Short mmCIF file of C-alpha atoms in Angstrom, two decimals:
data_model
loop_
_atom_site.label_atom_id
_atom_site.label_comp_id
_atom_site.label_asym_id
_atom_site.label_seq_id
_atom_site.Cartn_x
_atom_site.Cartn_y
_atom_site.Cartn_z
CA MET A 1 -54.04 64.78 16.69
CA LYS A 2 -50.76 65.88 17.54
CA SER A 3 -50.35 69.23 16.06
CA ARG A 4 -53.58 71.27 15.06
CA VAL A 5 -54.11 72.92 11.98
CA ALA A 6 -56.91 75.51 11.55
CA ILE A 7 -59.04 77.15 8.62
CA ILE A 8 -58.19 80.80 8.79
CA GLY A 9 -59.95 81.89 5.60
CA CYS A 10 -62.58 81.54 3.29
CA GLY A 11 -63.66 82.71 -0.21
CA ALA A 12 -66.64 81.79 -2.59
CA VAL A 13 -68.56 83.37 -5.78
CA LYS A 14 -72.09 83.24 -5.61
CA ILE A 15 -73.34 80.07 -7.23
CA GLY A 16 -74.98 80.23 -10.44
CA ARG A 17 -74.14 80.31 -14.28
CA TYR A 18 -71.23 81.72 -15.60
CA PRO A 19 -71.00 80.89 -19.17
CA ASP A 20 -68.54 83.86 -20.10
CA ARG A 21 -66.14 83.44 -17.34
CA ALA A 22 -63.30 80.58 -17.24
CA GLU A 23 -62.75 78.59 -14.27
CA SER A 24 -59.39 80.35 -13.69
CA ASP A 25 -61.52 83.48 -13.54
CA LEU A 26 -63.92 82.22 -11.03
CA ALA A 27 -61.39 80.46 -9.06
CA LEU A 28 -58.80 83.78 -8.58
CA GLU A 29 -61.91 85.59 -7.56
CA ALA A 30 -62.63 83.06 -4.63
CA ILE A 31 -58.80 82.97 -3.99
CA ARG A 32 -58.29 86.69 -3.59
CA LEU A 33 -61.50 86.80 -1.14
CA ALA A 34 -59.98 83.96 0.93
CA LEU A 35 -56.42 85.40 1.38
CA GLU A 36 -58.09 88.64 2.15
CA ASP A 37 -60.32 86.98 4.65
CA ALA A 38 -57.33 85.45 6.33
CA ASN A 39 -55.24 88.48 6.17
CA ILE A 40 -52.32 86.61 4.44
CA SER A 41 -50.32 87.43 0.93
CA LYS A 42 -50.19 85.23 -1.92
CA GLU A 43 -46.49 84.94 -1.48
CA GLN A 44 -47.05 82.92 1.67
CA ILE A 45 -49.02 80.21 0.10
CA GLU A 46 -46.35 77.10 0.37
CA GLY A 47 -49.13 74.43 -0.67
CA LEU A 48 -51.64 74.31 -3.43
CA PHE A 49 -54.57 71.84 -3.45
CA THR A 50 -57.60 71.58 -6.07
CA THR A 51 -60.40 69.62 -7.02
CA PRO A 52 -60.40 68.10 -10.71
CA ASP A 53 -60.64 70.05 -13.96
CA LEU A 54 -62.72 67.54 -15.80
CA LEU A 55 -62.08 69.11 -19.10
CA GLY A 56 -58.42 69.70 -18.72
CA ASN A 57 -57.40 66.08 -17.61
CA VAL A 58 -53.85 66.45 -17.64
CA GLY A 59 -53.43 67.98 -14.26
CA LEU A 60 -52.11 71.35 -15.42
CA GLN A 61 -54.78 73.67 -13.85
CA THR A 62 -52.43 74.43 -10.47
CA SER A 63 -49.88 75.36 -12.86
CA LEU A 64 -51.98 77.76 -14.79
CA LEU A 65 -53.00 79.25 -11.29
CA CYS A 66 -49.42 79.68 -10.11
CA GLU A 67 -48.58 81.63 -13.38
CA TYR A 68 -51.65 83.92 -13.27
CA MET A 69 -50.85 84.59 -9.66
CA ARG A 70 -47.35 84.71 -9.75
CA ILE A 71 -46.69 82.58 -6.82
CA THR A 72 -44.06 79.65 -6.18
CA PRO A 73 -45.67 76.95 -4.06
CA LYS A 74 -43.60 74.08 -2.47
CA LEU A 75 -46.35 71.60 -2.83
CA MET A 76 -49.23 71.12 -5.11
CA ALA A 77 -51.76 68.60 -6.46
CA GLU A 78 -54.87 68.05 -7.99
CA ILE A 79 -57.25 65.81 -5.83
CA SER A 80 -59.71 63.55 -7.65
CA CYS A 81 -62.06 61.29 -5.88
CA GLY A 82 -65.42 61.85 -6.79
CA GLY A 83 -67.70 64.38 -4.69
CA ILE A 84 -65.41 64.07 -1.78
CA ALA A 85 -62.54 65.82 -3.67
CA GLY A 86 -62.75 69.22 -2.20
CA GLY A 87 -62.71 67.43 1.26
CA LEU A 88 -59.67 65.65 0.43
CA ALA A 89 -57.93 68.77 -0.75
CA ILE A 90 -58.51 69.93 2.79
CA ARG A 91 -57.13 66.72 4.29
CA CYS A 92 -53.84 66.86 2.01
CA ALA A 93 -53.33 70.31 3.26
CA MET A 94 -53.99 69.32 6.93
CA ASN A 95 -51.55 66.30 6.40
CA GLU A 96 -48.87 68.38 4.85
CA ILE A 97 -49.02 71.06 7.70
CA MET A 98 -49.09 68.46 10.59
CA LEU A 99 -45.90 66.69 8.80
CA GLY A 100 -44.53 69.98 9.26
CA ASN A 101 -43.49 70.24 5.53
CA ILE A 102 -45.48 73.60 5.24
CA ASP A 103 -47.37 76.00 7.31
CA LEU A 104 -49.87 77.68 4.96
CA ALA A 105 -51.96 76.03 2.03
CA LEU A 106 -54.64 77.01 -0.19
CA CYS A 107 -57.33 74.68 -1.14
CA TYR A 108 -59.59 75.68 -4.19
CA GLY A 109 -61.80 74.42 -6.83
CA ALA A 110 -63.84 75.96 -9.50
CA GLU A 111 -66.63 73.87 -11.52
CA ARG A 112 -68.49 75.14 -14.49
CA GLU A 113 -70.94 72.24 -14.56
CA ALA A 114 -73.87 74.29 -15.91
CA SER A 115 -71.95 75.92 -18.51
CA ILE A 116 -70.01 73.00 -19.72
CA GLY A 117 -72.53 70.32 -19.11
CA TRP A 118 -69.79 67.26 -18.27
CA PHE A 119 -72.41 65.16 -16.35
CA LYS A 120 -74.79 65.20 -19.38
CA LYS A 121 -72.13 62.68 -20.96
CA PHE A 122 -73.81 60.15 -18.15
CA GLY A 123 -76.51 60.16 -20.46
CA SER A 124 -74.40 59.41 -23.80
CA ASP A 125 -72.77 56.31 -24.94
CA GLU A 126 -69.19 57.89 -24.31
CA GLY A 127 -69.94 58.54 -20.86
CA SER A 128 -72.02 55.60 -19.86
CA THR A 129 -69.44 53.35 -18.75
CA MET A 130 -68.17 55.91 -15.98
CA LEU A 131 -70.36 54.48 -13.13
CA GLU A 132 -69.77 50.66 -13.83
CA PRO A 133 -66.75 49.95 -16.02
CA ILE A 134 -68.39 46.95 -17.68
CA ALA A 135 -71.67 48.44 -17.94
CA LEU A 136 -73.72 45.37 -17.70
CA GLN A 137 -76.95 47.11 -16.53
CA PRO A 138 -78.03 49.54 -19.14
CA TYR A 139 -81.14 50.72 -17.72
CA ALA A 140 -79.51 51.99 -14.78
CA SER A 141 -76.40 53.60 -16.29
CA HIS A 142 -77.47 56.95 -17.38
CA GLY A 143 -77.11 59.20 -14.34
CA THR A 144 -77.61 59.44 -10.76
CA ILE A 145 -81.36 60.33 -10.30
CA PRO A 146 -82.80 56.74 -11.24
CA ALA A 147 -80.13 55.36 -8.41
CA TYR A 148 -81.31 57.79 -5.83
CA ALA A 149 -85.00 57.46 -6.60
CA LEU A 150 -84.35 53.46 -5.87
CA SER A 151 -83.14 54.53 -2.73
CA ALA A 152 -85.98 56.91 -1.67
CA CYS A 153 -88.65 54.25 -2.61
CA ARG A 154 -87.05 51.81 -0.41
CA TYR A 155 -86.91 54.06 2.48
CA MET A 156 -90.34 54.95 2.18
CA HIS A 157 -91.20 51.19 2.28
CA GLU A 158 -88.86 50.56 5.47
CA THR A 159 -89.87 53.70 7.43
CA GLY A 160 -93.21 54.89 6.33
CA ALA A 161 -91.91 58.08 5.36
CA ARG A 162 -94.00 59.84 2.47
CA GLU A 163 -92.81 62.05 -0.28
CA GLU A 164 -94.25 65.09 1.76
CA HIS A 165 -91.44 64.34 4.34
CA PHE A 166 -88.65 64.82 1.51
CA ALA A 167 -90.41 67.96 0.48
CA LEU A 168 -90.02 69.32 4.20
CA ALA A 169 -86.23 68.97 4.02
CA ALA A 170 -86.41 70.61 0.64
CA VAL A 171 -88.38 73.61 2.08
CA ARG A 172 -86.27 73.97 5.06
CA ASN A 173 -83.38 74.22 2.98
CA ARG A 174 -85.12 76.84 0.86
CA MET A 175 -85.47 78.79 3.82
CA ASN A 176 -82.34 78.69 4.92
CA ALA A 177 -80.80 79.79 1.40
CA LEU A 178 -82.95 82.88 1.40
CA ASN A 179 -80.13 84.32 3.83
CA ASN A 180 -77.29 82.97 2.12
CA PRO A 181 -75.59 85.57 -0.62
CA LEU A 182 -73.85 83.01 -1.96
CA ALA A 183 -76.91 80.48 -2.93
CA ALA A 184 -78.49 80.26 -6.22
CA PHE A 185 -82.08 79.48 -5.23
CA THR A 186 -83.52 82.34 -3.26
CA MET A 187 -87.41 82.23 -3.88
CA PRO A 188 -89.25 80.89 -1.19
CA ILE A 189 -91.04 77.39 -1.76
CA THR A 190 -93.78 75.56 0.05
CA VAL A 191 -94.37 71.61 0.32
CA GLU A 192 -96.81 71.98 -2.10
CA ASP A 193 -94.56 73.47 -4.60
CA VAL A 194 -92.53 70.51 -4.19
CA MET A 195 -95.26 68.09 -4.37
CA ASN A 196 -96.47 69.81 -7.53
CA SER A 197 -92.74 70.03 -9.27
CA ARG A 198 -92.02 67.79 -12.37
CA ARG A 199 -91.67 64.25 -11.65
CA LEU A 200 -88.16 63.24 -12.37
CA CYS A 201 -87.83 59.32 -11.14
CA SER A 202 -90.49 58.60 -8.77
CA PRO A 203 -90.68 59.44 -5.72
CA ILE A 204 -88.22 62.33 -6.87
CA LYS A 205 -89.13 65.43 -8.19
CA LEU A 206 -87.40 68.57 -9.57
CA LEU A 207 -87.47 70.30 -6.22
CA ASP A 208 -86.30 67.46 -4.40
CA SER A 209 -83.00 67.72 -6.74
CA ALA A 210 -79.91 69.51 -6.40
CA ALA A 211 -79.03 71.67 -9.46
CA SER A 212 -75.45 71.16 -11.33
CA LEU A 213 -74.32 74.71 -11.21
CA ASP A 214 -71.25 76.59 -11.72
CA GLY A 215 -69.10 77.81 -8.68
CA ALA A 216 -65.83 78.62 -6.96
CA ALA A 217 -64.45 78.58 -3.63
CA ALA A 218 -61.33 78.48 -1.71
CA VAL A 219 -60.18 78.02 2.10
CA VAL A 220 -57.10 78.83 3.63
CA VAL A 221 -55.52 76.13 5.96
CA ALA A 222 -52.72 76.99 8.52
CA SER A 223 -50.51 75.54 11.12
CA GLU A 224 -51.78 76.53 14.58
CA LYS A 225 -48.58 78.71 15.14
CA LEU A 226 -49.18 80.80 12.38
CA ALA A 227 -53.19 80.70 12.53
CA GLU A 228 -52.81 82.48 16.09
CA LYS A 229 -50.10 85.15 14.40
CA VAL A 230 -52.57 86.18 11.90
CA CYS A 231 -56.22 85.20 12.56
CA GLY A 232 -58.10 86.51 15.25
CA LYS A 233 -60.96 83.53 14.52
CA PRO A 234 -59.06 80.20 13.74
CA VAL A 235 -61.46 77.13 13.27
CA TYR A 236 -59.52 74.09 14.13
CA ILE A 237 -59.90 70.72 12.39
CA ALA A 238 -60.85 68.62 15.33
CA GLY A 239 -61.68 65.27 13.79
CA TRP A 240 -61.72 63.39 10.66
CA GLY A 241 -63.21 60.12 9.17
CA GLN A 242 -63.50 58.57 5.63
CA TYR A 243 -64.94 55.29 4.97
CA HIS A 244 -66.01 53.36 1.42
CA ASP A 245 -68.51 50.59 1.46
CA ASN A 246 -67.24 48.83 -1.44
CA SER A 247 -69.81 49.80 -3.93
CA CYS A 248 -69.21 52.02 -6.72
CA PHE A 249 -72.74 53.17 -6.95
CA ILE A 250 -75.92 51.13 -6.50
CA PRO A 251 -74.77 48.14 -4.74
CA THR A 252 -75.26 45.53 -7.08
CA ASP A 253 -72.56 42.96 -5.79
CA ARG A 254 -74.27 41.09 -3.35
CA CYS A 255 -77.62 41.24 -1.79
CA ASP A 256 -76.72 42.62 1.67
CA LYS A 257 -76.20 46.27 1.22
CA SER A 258 -78.55 48.75 2.42
CA ILE A 259 -79.63 51.59 -0.07
CA THR A 260 -81.47 53.37 3.06
CA ASN A 261 -78.75 53.09 5.50
CA PHE A 262 -75.15 53.81 4.30
CA ILE A 263 -72.65 52.26 6.40
CA ALA A 264 -69.75 54.62 5.03
CA THR A 265 -71.45 57.81 6.21
CA HIS A 266 -71.90 55.93 9.92
CA ARG A 267 -68.20 54.79 9.80
CA ALA A 268 -66.84 57.89 8.64
CA ALA A 269 -68.76 59.93 11.20
CA GLU A 270 -67.94 57.75 14.08
CA GLU A 271 -64.19 57.83 12.98
CA ALA A 272 -64.67 61.54 12.91
CA PHE A 273 -66.27 61.81 16.46
CA LYS A 274 -63.63 59.41 17.80
CA THR A 275 -60.51 61.80 16.41
CA ALA A 276 -62.49 64.66 17.75
CA SER A 277 -63.15 63.07 21.22
CA ILE A 278 -66.67 64.17 21.11
CA ALA A 279 -70.13 62.44 21.15
CA PRO A 280 -72.54 63.13 18.37
CA LYS A 281 -74.88 65.21 20.34
CA GLU A 282 -72.08 68.07 21.00
CA VAL A 283 -72.28 69.24 17.72
CA ASP A 284 -73.79 72.35 17.12
CA VAL A 285 -74.51 72.59 13.75
CA ALA A 286 -73.99 70.58 10.36
CA GLU A 287 -73.46 70.57 6.64
CA VAL A 288 -74.70 67.42 5.05
CA TYR A 289 -73.91 66.40 1.38
CA ALA A 290 -77.48 65.45 0.16
CA PRO A 291 -77.85 65.64 -3.68
CA PHE A 292 -81.51 64.80 -3.43
CA SER A 293 -83.77 65.45 -0.50
CA PRO A 294 -84.29 61.69 0.60
CA CYS A 295 -80.69 61.70 1.53
CA GLU A 296 -81.43 64.59 3.70
CA LEU A 297 -83.48 62.33 6.03
CA MET A 298 -80.87 59.08 5.51
CA ILE A 299 -77.54 61.09 6.13
CA PRO A 300 -78.44 62.45 9.79
CA GLU A 301 -79.66 59.01 10.72
CA ASP A 302 -76.40 57.22 9.67
CA ILE A 303 -74.34 59.97 11.45
CA GLY A 304 -76.19 59.12 14.86
CA TRP A 305 -78.37 61.97 15.51
CA PHE A 306 -81.50 60.28 14.94
CA ASN A 307 -82.82 56.25 14.60
CA LYS A 308 -83.74 54.74 11.54
CA GLY A 309 -86.75 56.65 10.23
CA GLY A 310 -86.50 59.20 13.10
CA MET A 311 -85.79 62.10 10.77
CA VAL A 312 -89.48 61.90 9.61
CA THR A 313 -90.67 63.25 13.00
CA ALA A 314 -87.59 65.36 13.54
CA LEU A 315 -88.59 67.42 10.24
CA GLU A 316 -92.08 67.35 11.26
CA ARG A 317 -90.77 69.06 14.63
CA GLY A 318 -88.44 71.30 13.11
CA ASP A 319 -85.39 69.51 14.84
CA THR A 320 -83.07 70.53 11.91
CA GLU A 321 -84.01 74.02 11.49
CA VAL A 322 -81.68 76.89 12.74
CA GLU A 323 -83.35 76.88 16.01
CA GLY A 324 -83.63 73.36 16.50
CA LYS A 325 -81.83 70.52 18.04
CA ILE A 326 -79.32 69.86 15.60
CA PRO A 327 -79.61 72.54 12.95
CA ILE A 328 -78.55 70.84 9.41
CA ASN A 329 -77.71 72.79 6.16
CA THR A 330 -78.24 76.34 7.66
CA ASP A 331 -76.66 77.69 4.35
CA GLY A 332 -79.38 76.07 2.02
CA GLY A 333 -77.85 72.55 1.44
CA LEU A 334 -76.98 71.42 -2.27
CA LEU A 335 -80.79 71.62 -2.95
CA SER A 336 -80.85 75.38 -2.52
CA ARG A 337 -77.38 76.68 -2.49
CA GLY A 338 -77.06 74.85 -5.90
CA HIS A 339 -74.36 72.02 -6.40
CA PRO A 340 -71.16 72.73 -8.30
CA TRP A 341 -70.27 69.01 -7.55
CA ALA A 342 -66.68 68.86 -6.71
CA VAL A 343 -66.61 72.29 -5.09
CA THR A 344 -69.66 71.81 -2.61
CA PRO A 345 -67.26 70.45 0.12
CA PHE A 346 -65.61 73.88 0.31
CA TYR A 347 -69.20 75.85 0.48
CA GLU A 348 -70.03 73.37 3.13
CA THR A 349 -66.76 73.91 4.76
CA ILE A 350 -67.22 77.82 4.45
CA ALA A 351 -70.69 77.50 5.99
CA ILE A 352 -69.79 75.85 9.11
CA VAL A 353 -66.38 78.21 9.47
CA LYS A 354 -68.97 81.21 9.10
CA GLN A 355 -71.12 79.51 11.68
CA LEU A 356 -68.36 78.74 14.16
CA ARG A 357 -67.11 82.46 13.76
CA GLY A 358 -70.43 83.79 14.68
CA GLU A 359 -70.91 85.44 10.80
CA ALA A 360 -73.60 83.32 9.69
CA GLY A 361 -76.02 86.44 9.76
CA LYS A 362 -79.78 85.61 10.10
CA ASN A 363 -78.99 81.89 10.12
CA GLN A 364 -76.70 82.13 13.05
CA VAL A 365 -76.95 79.16 15.51
CA ASP A 366 -76.55 80.62 18.93
CA GLY A 367 -73.11 79.67 20.57
CA ALA A 368 -71.99 77.55 17.80
CA LYS A 369 -68.75 76.04 18.66
CA ILE A 370 -68.67 72.52 17.09
CA GLY A 371 -69.57 71.97 13.60
CA LEU A 372 -69.58 68.92 11.24
CA VAL A 373 -69.12 68.73 7.49
CA HIS A 374 -69.99 65.61 5.40
CA CYS A 375 -69.49 64.93 1.65
CA GLU A 376 -69.71 61.77 -0.13
CA GLY A 377 -69.16 60.33 -3.49
CA GLY A 378 -71.07 57.51 -5.48
CA MET A 379 -74.18 57.11 -4.04
CA LEU A 380 -73.25 57.83 -0.32
CA ASN A 381 -70.69 54.89 -0.88
CA ASN A 382 -67.70 57.31 0.05
CA SER A 383 -68.14 59.14 2.85
CA LEU A 384 -66.07 61.92 4.50
CA VAL A 385 -66.84 63.73 7.76
CA ILE A 386 -64.81 66.79 9.20
CA ILE A 387 -65.35 68.06 12.77
CA LEU A 388 -64.45 71.79 13.11
CA ARG A 389 -64.25 73.43 16.48
CA THR A 390 -63.39 76.75 17.71
CA ASP A 391 -61.34 76.12 20.65
CA MET B 1 -91.17 39.75 -25.72
CA GLY B 2 -89.74 41.30 -29.08
CA SER B 3 -91.86 44.51 -28.74
CA GLU B 4 -89.28 46.18 -26.55
CA LYS B 5 -87.03 48.26 -28.81
CA PRO B 6 -84.70 50.50 -27.07
CA ASN B 7 -83.05 53.09 -29.38
CA PHE B 8 -79.57 51.30 -29.32
CA LEU B 9 -75.97 51.93 -30.38
CA TRP B 10 -74.63 50.37 -27.39
CA PRO B 11 -72.78 48.72 -25.73
CA THR B 12 -69.39 49.17 -27.48
CA ASN B 13 -67.59 46.73 -25.33
CA LEU B 14 -69.55 43.47 -26.46
CA ASN B 15 -66.12 41.83 -26.88
CA CYS B 16 -64.77 42.52 -23.69
CA THR B 17 -63.45 39.15 -22.44
CA ALA B 18 -64.79 39.38 -18.85
CA THR B 19 -68.37 39.86 -20.21
CA LYS B 20 -68.65 38.56 -23.77
CA ARG B 21 -70.35 35.08 -22.22
CA PHE B 22 -72.91 37.10 -20.55
CA TRP B 23 -74.30 39.11 -23.69
CA GLU B 24 -73.97 35.88 -25.68
CA GLY B 25 -76.01 34.14 -22.67
CA LEU B 26 -78.74 36.84 -23.23
CA ARG B 27 -79.14 35.91 -26.49
CA ARG B 28 -79.77 32.28 -25.74
CA ARG B 29 -82.20 33.30 -22.92
CA GLN B 30 -79.61 32.45 -20.11
CA PHE B 31 -78.44 34.54 -17.49
CA TRP B 32 -74.86 33.92 -16.38
CA ALA B 33 -72.75 34.71 -13.56
CA ARG B 34 -69.42 33.79 -12.57
CA ARG B 35 -67.72 31.40 -10.47
CA CYS B 36 -64.33 31.20 -9.17
CA ARG B 37 -62.68 27.73 -9.31
CA ASP B 38 -60.26 28.54 -6.80
CA CYS B 39 -62.29 29.80 -3.83
CA ASP B 40 -65.91 28.77 -5.08
CA GLU B 41 -67.32 32.34 -4.99
CA THR B 42 -70.06 32.87 -7.27
CA PHE B 43 -70.58 36.40 -8.04
CA PHE B 44 -72.58 38.90 -10.24
CA PRO B 45 -72.16 41.17 -12.03
CA PRO B 46 -69.45 39.27 -14.26
CA ARG B 47 -65.95 40.57 -13.91
CA SER B 48 -62.55 39.80 -14.96
CA HIS B 49 -61.46 38.76 -11.27
CA CYS B 50 -63.07 37.14 -8.21
CA PRO B 51 -63.92 39.84 -5.85
CA HIS B 52 -63.23 37.28 -3.09
CA CYS B 53 -59.71 35.96 -3.89
CA LEU B 54 -58.73 38.09 -6.75
CA GLY B 55 -57.91 34.94 -8.97
CA ASN B 56 -58.79 34.65 -12.44
CA ASN B 57 -59.55 30.96 -12.85
CA LEU B 58 -63.14 31.43 -13.53
CA GLU B 59 -65.93 29.37 -14.96
CA TRP B 60 -69.59 30.59 -16.03
CA VAL B 61 -72.61 29.41 -14.25
CA GLU B 62 -76.03 29.52 -15.51
CA LEU B 63 -78.49 31.45 -12.88
CA SER B 64 -82.21 30.93 -12.46
CA ASP B 65 -84.36 33.70 -13.76
CA ARG B 66 -85.87 34.32 -10.50
CA GLY B 67 -85.59 37.42 -8.16
CA THR B 68 -87.37 39.61 -5.72
CA LEU B 69 -88.22 43.32 -6.04
CA TYR B 70 -85.83 44.97 -3.77
CA SER B 71 -86.95 48.83 -5.01
CA TRP B 72 -88.44 50.34 -7.99
CA THR B 73 -88.88 53.76 -9.69
CA GLU B 74 -90.87 55.20 -12.55
CA VAL B 75 -88.24 56.93 -14.82
CA ASN B 76 -89.38 59.98 -16.34
CA ILE B 77 -86.08 61.56 -17.59
CA ALA B 78 -85.14 61.23 -20.87
CA GLY B 79 -81.94 59.20 -21.94
CA PRO B 80 -80.55 58.56 -25.23
CA ARG B 81 -81.32 54.97 -25.23
CA PHE B 82 -84.80 54.35 -23.92
CA ASP B 83 -88.14 55.53 -24.27
CA ILE B 84 -89.66 57.14 -21.30
CA PRO B 85 -91.56 56.77 -19.06
CA TYR B 86 -90.48 53.12 -17.96
CA LEU B 87 -90.44 51.36 -14.82
CA LEU B 88 -87.12 50.28 -13.13
CA GLY B 89 -86.79 47.80 -10.86
CA LEU B 90 -83.96 46.96 -8.46
CA VAL B 91 -84.09 43.21 -7.97
CA ASP B 92 -82.20 40.55 -5.69
CA LEU B 93 -81.31 37.68 -7.50
CA SER B 94 -82.91 34.59 -5.86
CA GLU B 95 -79.08 33.04 -5.58
CA GLY B 96 -78.49 35.86 -3.21
CA ILE B 97 -75.09 36.83 -5.17
CA GLY B 98 -76.40 40.42 -6.47
CA ARG B 99 -78.73 42.79 -7.95
CA ILE B 100 -80.02 43.79 -11.22
CA ALA B 101 -81.61 46.99 -12.17
CA ALA B 102 -83.77 46.52 -15.01
CA LYS B 103 -86.58 47.68 -17.08
CA ILE B 104 -89.85 46.14 -15.55
CA VAL B 105 -92.41 45.22 -18.38
CA GLY B 106 -96.05 43.90 -18.45
CA ALA B 107 -96.75 45.74 -14.82
CA GLU B 108 -98.10 49.17 -13.99
CA ALA B 109 -96.65 51.14 -11.45
CA HIS B 110 -99.72 50.11 -8.78
CA GLN B 111 -99.04 46.65 -9.05
CA LEU B 112 -95.74 46.67 -7.79
CA LYS B 113 -94.90 45.81 -4.37
CA ILE B 114 -91.43 45.51 -2.51
CA GLY B 115 -90.60 41.91 -1.83
CA MET B 116 -92.70 40.52 -4.52
CA PRO B 117 -91.27 37.58 -7.04
CA VAL B 118 -90.17 38.62 -10.26
CA ARG B 119 -88.64 36.69 -13.56
CA ILE B 120 -85.94 37.91 -15.79
CA ILE B 121 -87.33 37.88 -19.63
CA TYR B 122 -85.38 38.86 -22.51
CA ALA B 123 -85.67 41.32 -25.48
CA ASP B 124 -83.84 41.46 -28.79
CA VAL B 125 -83.08 45.09 -29.44
CA ARG B 126 -80.82 44.54 -32.37
CA GLY B 127 -79.93 41.90 -34.72
CA ASP B 128 -76.94 40.86 -32.72
CA PHE B 129 -77.97 42.08 -29.31
CA SER B 130 -80.61 41.25 -26.71
CA LEU B 131 -81.10 42.89 -23.42
CA TYR B 132 -82.87 41.38 -19.92
CA CYS B 133 -85.79 42.96 -18.36
CA ILE B 134 -87.84 41.53 -15.39
CA THR B 135 -91.45 40.95 -15.32
CA VAL B 136 -93.86 40.26 -12.12
CA ASP B 137 -93.96 36.67 -11.71
CA GLN B 138 -97.28 35.23 -12.58
#
C-alpha cells in the first residue's frame, strides 16, 4: 500500500438487548468512547461511514447523527453489503484517506436486531424473497439456519467431524467471552451443554448458533501522519482482500460449488496476505465471522491455517485457544460475544486492535503484532479479510 | 402424494414471466429448466437471463426427475408455511446443472445417506399451486 492508514480509536457498547434505547443513542455512546480513545475531538471528523439502518432505508441516518453531534463532515455514506458492511465502511474510510481526500474518518454502526426483529421477516411472506429474488425453493427460503445446517452435515460427511467438534468451538468461544466486558454471553458452558441444547436444524443446536442481538460500535480511522501525531499505539491496516463466489446463499446454480470449503474466504485471505506481504502463519491472532459453530472449523481451513478437516484435531489440541498456535475469536466470537450482524465486523476489528495494543486483559495473546479480521455475507459467499499490524 | 399440505399463502409472484412456466410445470408433474438458444447453456433455477451470455433468447426444457442427495438436515425451527419437523434435502440434479433444496418425504433421517439417488415428486398444496418435494429412489 502506498500511504498507510491506521485505526486510532475504538468504542462499543456491551452487546445485549436495548428495547428502550434508539439506534442513535447507542451509536452516540460508541462514538464518544471511540473519540475519547483516539484522543480527538468530534470537530476533526472529516468522513462518516456507517452500516445499514434497515428500518430507515432512505439513507438519512448519517444526517441525523451529524445534527445530533453538531458536526459537518466532508464525506459520508451508508454502506450496505450484507454481513461485510462494517468491514467495507472501514475500507471506504481507508480509501478516502489514501486518496488524500480526508485525514480522519469515523466508522460506526448500530443495530437493534433483538429489539426490532428485522430478520424475523425471513420467515414471513414479506421477507421470503430476500435470499433468492425469484424464490423457487420455498422449503429453503426461510432463514439462514437450514442453509448452514446443510453445510455442517456435508462437512461431517467429508471430514469425519462429529457434533462434539462443533461444540468444542462453541465452548472455546464461551471461555473467551468470560473475559470480554462487551460480550453478551458470560455463563461458562461445556460440550455436554452444547450437545444437550435445543436442536434447531440438525446438526446445529441452540448453543452452536449466534444470537442476533443489539449493539453499537465505532472505530476512528486516520492517515499515518495524523495517527502518529495523536495516537501512542496506532494499528495499521496492512492488507486487504475481498472475493465473491457468485452464489447469493446456498449454491444452487450449477453443482460444482462446495458448501464445506468456501472459495470466497480462501481468495479474500490470499489477497489480504499478498497485499500485506505476509504468510498465513505470521498471523498472531484472528477474528473470524462464524455465525454457527461449524463455520468455526471451515473458515480457518479456508484461510489456510489448516488442511481440510484439520480443524477437528486442531480443536482437540487447543490450537486455536488463547495460548494456542493461532488464537481465534479471543473475544468470544459471534456465538458468545453476540451478533448484531451489521456491526459485528466493528466488534471484530476492535478485538484485534485491543490485542495488538496489548490491551486484551486476561485473553491477551503474548506479543501479538499481526492480526486478521474476517467477515462474510450470504453463506460465506462474500468474504472480506483485513490484516492489521502494529509496525 | 396429496397428503403434503403446507400452510400456504405463497408465493405471491406466480405471474413473474421468468418463472411462471416453472410453476405451471409443477402442476403437470414436469420439472422445467431454461436453455439459452444463443449459447446453448441450460440452467437452473430458471431466471430471466442466461447466466452465461446474459442473453434472454431462452426456451424451456424439461429435466428428468432424478438427482443425488448432496446434504440434508432435519428442520426443527418453526416457519410460517410448513409443519415441523421435516427433512430438508439438498440435491444435485442429475443433469448436473443445479441444485434443489426441498422437503424429503417417505424417508426417515436414519435412512438418508449422502450420495444416494433421489427423485422429484409433486404435491398439490392449493387448488392452483403445486410444490416439488424429493423422495428416496426405490
